Amino acid sequence: MTPEVVLVGTGNLASHLARRMIECGVALVQVFGRDPEKTKRFCAPLQIPWTSHWEAIRQDADLYMLCVSDQAIPVVASLLGKQLKEGAFAVHTSGATSIEVLAPFFERRGVFYPLQTFSAGRSVAFEHIPVCIDAAAPGDLELLRQLGGQISHRVAEAGDEARLTLHLAAVISNNFVNHLYAKAFQLLEEKNLSPSLLYPLIEETARKVQEISPLASQTGPAIRGDQRTIDRHLEYLSGFPDIREIYQLLTRSIQSESL
Amino acid sequence: MTPEVVLVGTGNLASHLARRMIECGVALVQVFGRDPEKTKRFCAPLQIPWTSHWEAIRQDADLYMLCVSDQAIPVVASLLGKQLKEGAFAVHTSGATSIEVLAPFFERRGVFYPLQTFSAGRSVAFEHIPVCIDAAAPGDLELLRQLGGQISHRVAEAGDEARLTLHLAAVISNNFVNHLYAKAFQLLEEKNLSPSLLYPLIEETARKVQEISPLASQTGPAIRGDQRTIDRHLEYLSGFPDIREIYQLLTRSIQSESL
């Protein structure tokens, strides 16, 4: 029997999770959102019951899933906890937040963290996204494992520390990588060169790392110790002090790997 | 009429270029390589004539393409120039090297730089790779444009400065990005977590940047100003001083974008 889920939140992650759960036959029985207009718009195309009133939240769901910003989790958990009977099971969906943030409000608590970046209007291949789960009780962990398995091929148990590691690694390989893309694009745009010239390289770099260890496959002037090219790049970057600093640090870091 | 090409070099780029040229019906009439065994192994499966003797280099080719390391270009160009008649046309294939490095040896000189990372044993979709061309004479530029168009959908003229910009942007979005992947993988492996958990995120990050400006789509604790999460990450990284330094610099750099 598939568990009945109430989703709290109407942001990007909530939207992707809601659509995927419905696609996979999960019983998403209600969505709660503070803003009635937004919540209505969110739920209408998916034909899910919704509410903006804490008093109207479903009492009998098997799982309450908090898809709200990290900062909002304690407040929302507190408001939700007040409405529900003893023994309700709540999870948050944050990579950087301890499961224990829920402890004052829910004895049955857990985490359901999909390791991906979600943007409005972009669909992602959810079946490949690792869902990282944690729960205070073994039975609840099993419920999350089943639910995770319904929406993804990959479910991984990860306690607070492992999840923090995963979140940090995600920040590095998503947020920081995206920032490097922004810097590279900025250099091209300054010279009226199209950033699209980099697309094949960016794609190949992301694919190659899935087949060859990035440490083993590192190329470029830094690892080659090609100081002439490094000097030409640094001279070029004299007008871009922020990029120059990043260039110097990452070059040094690459070179320290090869020692 | 398709130009007759002699390729000098037997490395990764030479291998990818040779296979692609043959696939596209380019008249690759000879390969030169210093090491006879390696050159033979390189040419046998492709059925291309080869030599390891400068005196045996073909005299009548329309184009001599130097696929050698940046540092080797002047030496190889000098040796090649001595063997050829006045009026031979030579190009190098380096992003970071001026066209003028060829000037002492070739009046007809140019550059044929495919903007991609090439690895042994990995095939790439060559038709999408931008080929950046330059030549001292307009007629020669036209020859390179035609040749580039035979092996790729995308040919872009780029003089020394534009090519240096492209090369620098490529270093940032390939070498540096790959290094960030290596650091993220290192953190996971320390905790016995599989780096493959990051693959969907890495792929989505590389795809998203092709549709949404990376500046506009930046997410994460840095741009949100989420100091609590940043502090948790920095505390975690106290055992990884090199990653910590990168984390701090990139966080600062992302935050300066949002000012």
Coordinates of C-alpha atoms in Angstrom, one line a residue:
Chain A
M1 CA 0.0 0.0 0.0
T2 CA 1.4 3.4 -1.0
P3 CA 1.7 5.9 1.8
E4 CA -0.5 9.1 1.8
V5 CA 1.7 12.2 1.6
V6 CA 1.0 15.8 2.5
L7 CA 3.4 18.3 0.9
V8 CA 4.1 21.6 2.7
G9 CA 5.5 24.2 0.4
T10 CA 5.0 25.5 -3.2
G11 CA 8.5 26.3 -4.3
N12 CA 10.7 24.8 -7.1
L13 CA 11.5 21.6 -5.2
A14 CA 7.8 21.2 -4.1
S15 CA 6.7 21.6 -7.7
H16 CA 9.2 19.0 -9.1
L17 CA 8.4 16.5 -6.2
A18 CA 4.7 16.9 -6.6
R19 CA 4.7 16.3 -10.3
R20 CA 7.0 13.3 -10.0
M21 CA 5.0 11.7 -7.2
I22 CA 1.8 12.0 -9.2
E23 CA 3.6 10.6 -12.3
C24 CA 4.7 7.6 -10.2
G25 CA 1.3 6.9 -8.6
V26 CA 2.2 8.2 -5.1
A27 CA -0.9 9.2 -3.1
L28 CA -0.2 13.0 -2.7
V29 CA -3.4 13.8 -0.8
Q30 CA -2.9 17.5 0.0
V31 CA -0.6 20.5 -0.5
F32 CA -0.3 23.2 2.0
G33 CA 0.9 26.7 1.0
R34 CA 0.8 30.0 2.8
D35 CA -0.3 32.0 -0.2
P36 CA -3.8 30.8 -1.4
E37 CA -3.5 32.2 -4.9
K38 CA 0.0 30.6 -5.4
T39 CA -1.1 27.3 -3.9
K40 CA -4.2 27.2 -6.1
R41 CA -2.1 27.8 -9.2
F42 CA 0.3 25.1 -8.0
C43 CA -2.4 22.5 -7.4
A44 CA -5.0 23.1 -10.1
P45 CA -3.1 21.5 -13.1
L46 CA -2.1 18.6 -10.9
Q47 CA -5.7 18.2 -9.5
I48 CA -4.4 17.9 -5.9
P49 CA -6.5 19.1 -2.9
W50 CA -4.9 22.1 -1.2
T51 CA -5.2 24.4 1.7
S52 CA -3.7 27.6 3.1
H53 CA -5.1 27.1 6.6
W54 CA -3.2 25.1 9.2
E55 CA -6.5 24.0 10.8
A56 CA -7.5 22.4 7.5
I57 CA -4.4 20.2 7.2
R58 CA -5.1 16.5 6.7
Q59 CA -4.8 14.6 10.0
D60 CA -4.4 11.1 8.8
A61 CA -1.5 11.2 6.3
D62 CA 1.4 8.8 6.6
L63 CA 4.0 11.4 5.9
Y64 CA 4.2 15.2 6.0
M65 CA 6.9 16.5 3.7
L66 CA 8.3 20.0 4.4
C67 CA 9.6 21.5 1.1
V68 CA 10.4 25.0 2.5
S69 CA 13.6 27.0 2.7
D70 CA 16.2 25.9 5.3
Q71 CA 15.5 28.9 7.5
A72 CA 11.8 28.3 7.5
I73 CA 11.9 24.6 8.6
P74 CA 11.8 25.2 12.4
V75 CA 8.9 27.7 12.2
V76 CA 6.9 25.6 9.7
A77 CA 7.6 22.4 11.7
S78 CA 6.4 24.1 14.9
L79 CA 3.1 25.3 13.2
L80 CA 2.6 21.9 11.6
G81 CA 3.3 20.0 14.8
K82 CA 0.7 22.0 16.7
Q83 CA -2.0 20.8 14.2
L84 CA -1.2 17.2 14.2
K85 CA -1.8 14.4 16.6
E86 CA 1.0 12.6 18.5
G87 CA 2.8 10.1 16.2
A88 CA 2.7 12.0 12.9
F89 CA 5.7 11.5 10.7
A90 CA 7.4 14.6 9.2
V91 CA 10.5 14.9 7.0
H92 CA 12.3 17.9 5.7
T93 CA 14.0 18.0 2.3
S94 CA 17.1 20.0 3.0
G95 CA 20.7 18.8 2.5
A96 CA 22.3 21.2 5.0
T97 CA 19.8 20.8 7.9
S98 CA 20.1 18.3 10.7
I99 CA 17.2 15.9 11.2
E100 CA 17.2 17.1 14.8
V101 CA 15.7 20.4 13.8
L102 CA 12.4 18.5 13.7
A103 CA 12.9 16.8 17.1
P104 CA 11.1 19.4 19.3
F105 CA 7.9 18.9 17.2
F106 CA 8.1 15.4 15.9
E107 CA 9.2 12.2 17.5
R108 CA 8.8 10.5 14.2
R109 CA 11.2 12.6 12.0
G110 CA 13.2 12.1 8.9
V111 CA 14.9 13.6 5.9
F112 CA 14.1 13.1 2.2
Y113 CA 16.8 15.0 0.2
P114 CA 16.9 14.7 -3.6
L115 CA 20.5 15.6 -4.6
Q116 CA 19.8 17.8 -7.6
T117 CA 19.3 21.5 -8.6
F118 CA 15.8 22.3 -9.5
S119 CA 14.8 25.3 -11.6
A120 CA 11.3 26.6 -12.5
G121 CA 10.3 25.5 -15.9
R122 CA 13.1 22.9 -16.4
S123 CA 12.2 19.3 -16.2
V124 CA 14.8 16.9 -14.9
A125 CA 15.2 13.1 -15.3
F126 CA 14.0 12.3 -11.8
E127 CA 14.5 8.6 -12.1
H128 CA 18.3 9.1 -11.9
I129 CA 18.3 11.6 -9.0
P130 CA 19.7 10.1 -5.8
V131 CA 17.2 10.5 -3.0
C132 CA 19.1 10.7 0.3
I133 CA 17.0 9.5 3.2
D134 CA 17.3 9.4 7.0
A135 CA 14.8 8.7 9.8
A136 CA 14.9 8.4 13.6
A137 CA 13.0 5.1 13.5
P138 CA 13.9 2.0 11.3
G139 CA 10.2 1.6 10.3
D140 CA 10.1 5.2 9.1
L141 CA 13.3 4.7 7.2
E142 CA 11.7 1.8 5.4
L143 CA 8.7 3.9 4.5
L144 CA 11.1 6.6 3.0
R145 CA 13.0 3.9 1.1
Q146 CA 9.8 2.7 -0.5
L147 CA 8.7 6.2 -1.4
G148 CA 12.1 7.1 -2.7
G149 CA 12.2 3.9 -4.8
Q150 CA 8.8 4.9 -6.3
I151 CA 10.2 8.1 -7.7
S152 CA 13.8 7.3 -8.4
H153 CA 16.1 4.4 -9.2
R154 CA 18.6 5.5 -6.6
V155 CA 17.9 5.8 -2.9
A156 CA 20.8 6.2 -0.4
E157 CA 20.7 6.3 3.4
A158 CA 22.6 9.3 4.7
G159 CA 22.7 10.5 8.2
D160 CA 23.4 14.2 9.2
E161 CA 27.1 14.0 8.6
A162 CA 27.0 12.1 5.3
R163 CA 24.3 14.5 4.1
L164 CA 26.3 17.5 5.0
T165 CA 29.2 16.0 3.0
L166 CA 26.9 15.4 0.0
H167 CA 25.5 18.9 0.3
L168 CA 29.0 20.5 0.4
A169 CA 30.1 18.4 -2.6
A170 CA 26.9 19.5 -4.4
V171 CA 27.7 23.2 -3.6
I172 CA 31.2 22.7 -5.1
S173 CA 30.1 20.9 -8.2
N174 CA 27.0 22.9 -8.9
N175 CA 27.2 26.4 -7.3
F176 CA 30.9 26.9 -7.7
V177 CA 31.1 25.3 -11.1
N178 CA 28.2 27.5 -12.3
H179 CA 30.1 30.5 -11.0
L180 CA 33.2 29.5 -13.0
Y181 CA 30.9 29.2 -16.1
A182 CA 29.7 32.8 -15.3
K183 CA 33.3 34.0 -15.2
A184 CA 34.3 32.3 -18.4
F185 CA 31.2 33.7 -20.2
Q186 CA 32.0 37.2 -18.9
L187 CA 35.4 37.0 -20.5
L188 CA 33.9 36.0 -23.8
E189 CA 31.2 38.6 -23.8
E190 CA 33.7 41.3 -23.1
K191 CA 35.2 40.4 -26.5
N192 CA 31.9 39.9 -28.2
L193 CA 32.5 36.2 -28.4
S194 CA 29.5 33.9 -28.0
P195 CA 29.5 31.8 -24.8
S196 CA 27.9 29.1 -26.9
L197 CA 31.4 28.4 -28.2
L198 CA 32.1 26.7 -24.8
Y199 CA 29.0 24.5 -24.8
P200 CA 30.6 21.4 -26.3
L201 CA 33.6 21.7 -24.0
I202 CA 31.3 22.1 -20.9
E203 CA 29.3 19.1 -21.9
E204 CA 32.3 16.9 -22.6
T205 CA 33.9 17.9 -19.3
A206 CA 30.7 16.9 -17.4
R207 CA 30.5 13.6 -19.2
K208 CA 34.2 12.7 -19.0
V209 CA 34.2 12.9 -15.2
Q210 CA 31.6 10.2 -15.1
E211 CA 34.0 7.8 -16.9
I212 CA 37.5 8.9 -15.9
S213 CA 38.6 10.0 -12.4
P214 CA 39.0 13.9 -12.6
L215 CA 42.3 13.6 -10.7
A216 CA 43.7 11.3 -13.4
S217 CA 42.3 13.2 -16.3
Q218 CA 43.3 16.7 -15.3
T219 CA 44.8 18.6 -18.3
G220 CA 45.8 22.2 -19.0
P221 CA 48.7 24.6 -18.3
A222 CA 48.6 24.2 -14.5
I223 CA 49.1 20.5 -14.4
R224 CA 51.6 20.6 -17.3
G225 CA 53.6 23.3 -15.4
D226 CA 53.3 25.5 -18.6
Q227 CA 54.3 28.7 -16.9
R228 CA 54.5 30.7 -20.2
T229 CA 50.8 30.1 -20.9
I230 CA 49.9 30.7 -17.2
D231 CA 51.8 34.1 -17.4
R232 CA 49.9 35.1 -20.6
H233 CA 46.6 34.3 -18.9
L234 CA 47.5 36.2 -15.8
E235 CA 48.6 39.2 -17.8
Y236 CA 45.3 39.1 -19.7
L237 CA 43.5 38.9 -16.4
S238 CA 45.1 42.1 -15.0
G239 CA 41.9 43.9 -15.9
F240 CA 39.8 41.2 -14.0
P241 CA 41.2 41.1 -10.5
D242 CA 38.5 38.8 -9.2
I243 CA 39.0 36.2 -11.9
R244 CA 42.8 36.6 -11.6
E245 CA 42.6 35.6 -7.9
I246 CA 40.5 32.5 -8.7
Y247 CA 42.9 31.6 -11.5
Q248 CA 45.9 31.8 -9.2
L249 CA 44.3 29.8 -6.4
L250 CA 43.0 27.1 -8.6
T251 CA 46.2 26.8 -10.6
R252 CA 48.1 26.5 -7.3
S253 CA 45.7 23.9 -6.1
I254 CA 45.9 21.8 -9.3
Q255 CA 49.7 22.0 -9.1
S256 CA 49.8 20.8 -5.5
E257 CA 47.9 17.7 -6.6
S258 CA 50.7 16.7 -8.9
L259 CA 53.4 16.9 -6.2
Chain B
M1 CA 38.5 20.2 -54.8
T2 CA 39.4 19.1 -51.3
P3 CA 42.9 20.3 -50.1
E4 CA 45.6 17.7 -49.4
V5 CA 46.6 17.7 -45.8
V6 CA 49.8 16.5 -44.1
L7 CA 49.4 16.0 -40.3
V8 CA 52.5 16.4 -38.1
G9 CA 52.1 14.7 -34.7
T10 CA 50.6 11.6 -33.3
G11 CA 49.0 12.7 -29.9
N12 CA 45.4 12.9 -28.8
L13 CA 44.4 15.9 -30.9
A14 CA 46.2 14.4 -34.0
S15 CA 44.4 11.2 -33.5
H16 CA 40.9 12.8 -33.2
L17 CA 41.6 15.1 -36.1
A18 CA 42.9 12.4 -38.4
R19 CA 39.9 10.1 -37.7
R20 CA 37.5 12.9 -38.2
M21 CA 39.1 14.2 -41.4
I22 CA 39.1 10.7 -42.9
E23 CA 35.4 10.2 -41.8
C24 CA 34.6 13.5 -43.7
G25 CA 36.5 12.7 -46.9
V26 CA 39.4 15.1 -46.3
A27 CA 42.4 14.1 -48.3
L28 CA 44.8 13.3 -45.4
V29 CA 47.8 12.3 -47.5
Q30 CA 50.5 11.7 -44.9
V31 CA 51.2 11.7 -41.2
F32 CA 54.6 12.6 -39.7
G33 CA 55.6 11.3 -36.3
R34 CA 59.1 11.2 -34.7
D35 CA 58.6 7.7 -33.2
P36 CA 58.2 5.2 -36.1
E37 CA 56.5 2.5 -34.0
K38 CA 54.0 4.9 -32.6
T39 CA 53.4 6.5 -36.0
K40 CA 52.9 3.2 -37.6
R41 CA 50.4 2.1 -35.0
F42 CA 48.6 5.5 -35.4
C43 CA 48.3 5.2 -39.2
A44 CA 47.8 1.5 -39.8
P45 CA 44.1 1.3 -38.8
L46 CA 43.4 4.5 -40.8
Q47 CA 45.4 3.3 -43.8
I48 CA 47.2 6.6 -44.1
P49 CA 50.8 6.9 -45.5
W50 CA 53.3 7.9 -42.8
T51 CA 56.9 8.8 -42.3
S52 CA 59.3 9.4 -39.5
H53 CA 61.9 11.1 -41.7
W54 CA 61.8 14.8 -42.4
E55 CA 63.3 14.2 -45.8
A56 CA 60.4 12.0 -46.8
I57 CA 57.7 14.6 -46.0
R58 CA 55.3 15.2 -48.9
Q59 CA 56.3 18.4 -50.8
D60 CA 53.1 19.1 -52.6
A61 CA 50.4 19.2 -49.9
D62 CA 48.1 22.2 -49.7
L63 CA 48.3 22.3 -45.9
Y64 CA 50.7 21.2 -43.2
M65 CA 48.9 20.9 -39.8
L66 CA 51.1 20.9 -36.7
C67 CA 49.4 18.9 -33.9
V68 CA 52.2 19.1 -31.3
S69 CA 52.6 20.5 -27.8
D70 CA 52.7 24.3 -27.5
Q71 CA 56.4 24.2 -26.5
A72 CA 57.3 22.0 -29.5
I73 CA 55.7 24.2 -32.2
P74 CA 58.8 26.5 -32.9
V75 CA 61.2 23.6 -33.2
V76 CA 58.9 21.4 -35.3
A77 CA 58.0 24.4 -37.5
S78 CA 61.7 25.1 -38.0
L79 CA 62.4 21.5 -39.0
L80 CA 59.4 21.4 -41.3
G81 CA 60.1 24.7 -42.9
K82 CA 63.6 23.5 -43.9
Q83 CA 62.2 20.6 -45.8
L84 CA 59.5 22.5 -47.7
K85 CA 59.6 24.7 -50.7
E86 CA 58.9 28.5 -50.5
G87 CA 55.1 29.0 -50.3
A88 CA 54.0 26.0 -48.3
F89 CA 51.1 26.7 -45.9
A90 CA 51.4 25.6 -42.3
V91 CA 49.0 25.9 -39.3
H92 CA 49.3 25.1 -35.7
T93 CA 46.4 23.8 -33.6
S94 CA 47.1 25.6 -30.3
G95 CA 44.7 27.9 -28.5
A96 CA 47.4 29.7 -26.4
T97 CA 50.0 30.2 -29.1
S98 CA 50.4 33.2 -31.4
I99 CA 50.1 32.7 -35.2
E100 CA 53.4 34.6 -35.3
V101 CA 55.4 31.7 -33.8
L102 CA 55.2 30.3 -37.3
A103 CA 56.4 33.6 -39.0
P104 CA 60.1 32.9 -39.1
F105 CA 59.5 29.6 -41.1
F106 CA 56.3 30.2 -43.0
E107 CA 55.0 33.3 -44.8
R108 CA 51.7 31.4 -45.4
R109 CA 50.8 30.6 -41.8
G110 CA 47.6 30.1 -39.9
V111 CA 45.9 28.5 -36.9
F112 CA 43.3 25.7 -36.8
Y113 CA 42.2 25.3 -33.1
P114 CA 39.3 23.0 -32.2
L115 CA 37.9 24.2 -28.9
Q116 CA 37.5 20.9 -27.1
T117 CA 39.2 18.6 -24.7
F118 CA 40.4 15.4 -26.3
S119 CA 41.2 12.2 -24.4
A120 CA 42.6 8.9 -25.7
G121 CA 39.8 6.4 -26.2
R122 CA 36.9 8.9 -25.9
S123 CA 35.1 9.8 -29.0
V124 CA 33.5 13.2 -29.2
A125 CA 30.8 14.6 -31.4
F126 CA 33.1 16.5 -33.6
E127 CA 30.4 18.1 -35.7
H128 CA 29.5 20.4 -32.8
I129 CA 33.1 21.4 -31.9
P130 CA 33.9 25.1 -32.8
V131 CA 36.9 25.2 -35.0
C132 CA 38.7 28.5 -34.5
I133 CA 40.7 29.6 -37.5
D134 CA 43.1 32.3 -38.4
A135 CA 45.5 32.9 -41.3
A136 CA 47.9 35.6 -42.4
A137 CA 46.4 35.7 -46.0
P138 CA 42.7 35.9 -46.9
G139 CA 42.9 33.1 -49.4
D140 CA 44.4 30.8 -46.8
L141 CA 41.7 31.8 -44.3
E142 CA 39.2 30.7 -46.9
L143 CA 40.9 27.3 -47.3
L144 CA 40.8 26.8 -43.5
R145 CA 37.1 27.8 -43.4
Q146 CA 36.3 25.2 -46.0
L147 CA 38.3 22.5 -44.3
G148 CA 36.8 23.5 -40.9
G149 CA 33.3 23.3 -42.5
Q150 CA 34.0 19.8 -43.7
I151 CA 34.7 18.4 -40.2
S152 CA 32.4 20.7 -38.1
H153 CA 29.2 22.7 -38.2
R154 CA 30.8 25.6 -36.5
V155 CA 33.8 27.5 -37.8
A156 CA 34.8 30.8 -36.1
E157 CA 37.5 33.3 -37.2
A158 CA 39.6 34.2 -34.2
G159 CA 42.8 36.2 -34.2
D160 CA 45.5 35.9 -31.5
E161 CA 43.7 37.9 -28.9
A162 CA 40.2 36.3 -29.4
R163 CA 41.9 32.9 -29.4
L164 CA 43.7 33.7 -26.1
T165 CA 40.4 34.7 -24.6
L166 CA 38.7 31.5 -25.8
H167 CA 41.6 29.4 -24.5
L168 CA 41.5 31.1 -21.1
A169 CA 37.7 30.6 -20.9
A170 CA 38.3 27.0 -21.8
V171 CA 40.8 26.6 -19.0
I172 CA 38.3 28.0 -16.6
S173 CA 35.3 25.9 -17.8
N174 CA 37.3 22.7 -18.3
N175 CA 40.5 22.5 -16.3
F176 CA 39.2 24.5 -13.3
V177 CA 35.8 22.9 -13.3
N178 CA 37.4 19.4 -13.5
H179 CA 39.5 20.3 -10.5
L180 CA 36.4 21.3 -8.5
Y181 CA 34.9 17.9 -9.5
A182 CA 38.1 16.3 -8.1
K183 CA 37.8 18.2 -4.8
A184 CA 34.1 17.3 -4.5
F185 CA 34.9 13.6 -5.2
Q186 CA 37.6 13.7 -2.6
L187 CA 35.2 14.8 0.1
L188 CA 32.8 12.0 -0.8
E189 CA 35.4 9.3 -1.0
E190 CA 36.7 10.3 2.5
K191 CA 33.3 9.3 3.8
N192 CA 33.0 6.2 1.6
L193 CA 30.2 7.9 -0.4
S194 CA 30.2 7.2 -4.1
P195 CA 31.1 10.2 -6.4
S196 CA 28.5 8.8 -8.8
L197 CA 25.9 10.4 -6.5
L198 CA 26.9 13.7 -8.0
Y199 CA 26.6 12.7 -11.7
P200 CA 23.0 13.8 -12.3
L201 CA 23.8 17.2 -10.6
I202 CA 26.9 17.6 -12.7
E203 CA 25.1 16.9 -15.9
E204 CA 22.1 19.1 -15.1
T205 CA 24.5 22.0 -14.2
A206 CA 26.3 21.6 -17.5
R207 CA 23.0 21.5 -19.4
K208 CA 21.3 24.3 -17.6
V209 CA 24.0 26.8 -18.4
Q210 CA 23.3 26.3 -22.1
E211 CA 19.7 27.6 -21.5
I212 CA 19.8 30.0 -18.6
S213 CA 22.6 32.6 -18.0
P214 CA 24.8 31.3 -15.2
L215 CA 24.8 34.7 -13.6
A216 CA 20.9 34.7 -13.4
S217 CA 20.6 31.1 -12.3
Q218 CA 23.2 31.1 -9.5
T219 CA 21.8 29.3 -6.5
G220 CA 23.2 28.1 -3.2
P221 CA 24.2 29.4 0.3
A222 CA 26.6 32.0 -1.1
I223 CA 24.1 33.9 -3.2
R224 CA 21.4 33.5 -0.6
G225 CA 23.7 34.9 2.0
D226 CA 23.0 31.8 4.1
Q227 CA 25.8 32.4 6.6
R228 CA 24.7 29.5 8.9
T229 CA 25.2 26.9 6.1
I230 CA 28.4 28.6 5.0
D231 CA 29.7 28.4 8.5
R232 CA 28.8 24.7 8.8
H233 CA 30.6 24.0 5.5
L234 CA 33.7 26.0 6.6
E235 CA 33.8 24.1 9.9
Y236 CA 33.5 20.8 8.1
L237 CA 36.4 21.9 5.8
S238 CA 38.8 22.7 8.7
G239 CA 40.5 19.4 7.9
F240 CA 40.8 20.3 4.2
P241 CA 42.6 23.6 4.1
D242 CA 43.0 23.7 0.4
I243 CA 39.3 23.1 -0.3
R244 CA 38.5 25.6 2.5
E245 CA 40.5 28.3 0.7
I246 CA 38.7 27.6 -2.6
Y247 CA 35.4 27.6 -0.8
Q248 CA 36.0 31.0 0.8
L249 CA 37.3 32.6 -2.3
L250 CA 34.4 31.4 -4.6
T251 CA 31.8 32.2 -1.9
R252 CA 33.2 35.7 -1.7
S253 CA 33.3 36.0 -5.5
I254 CA 29.7 34.8 -5.9
Q255 CA 28.5 37.3 -3.2
S256 CA 30.3 40.2 -4.9
E257 CA 28.2 39.5 -8.1
S258 CA 25.0 40.0 -6.1
L259 CA 26.0 43.5 -4.8

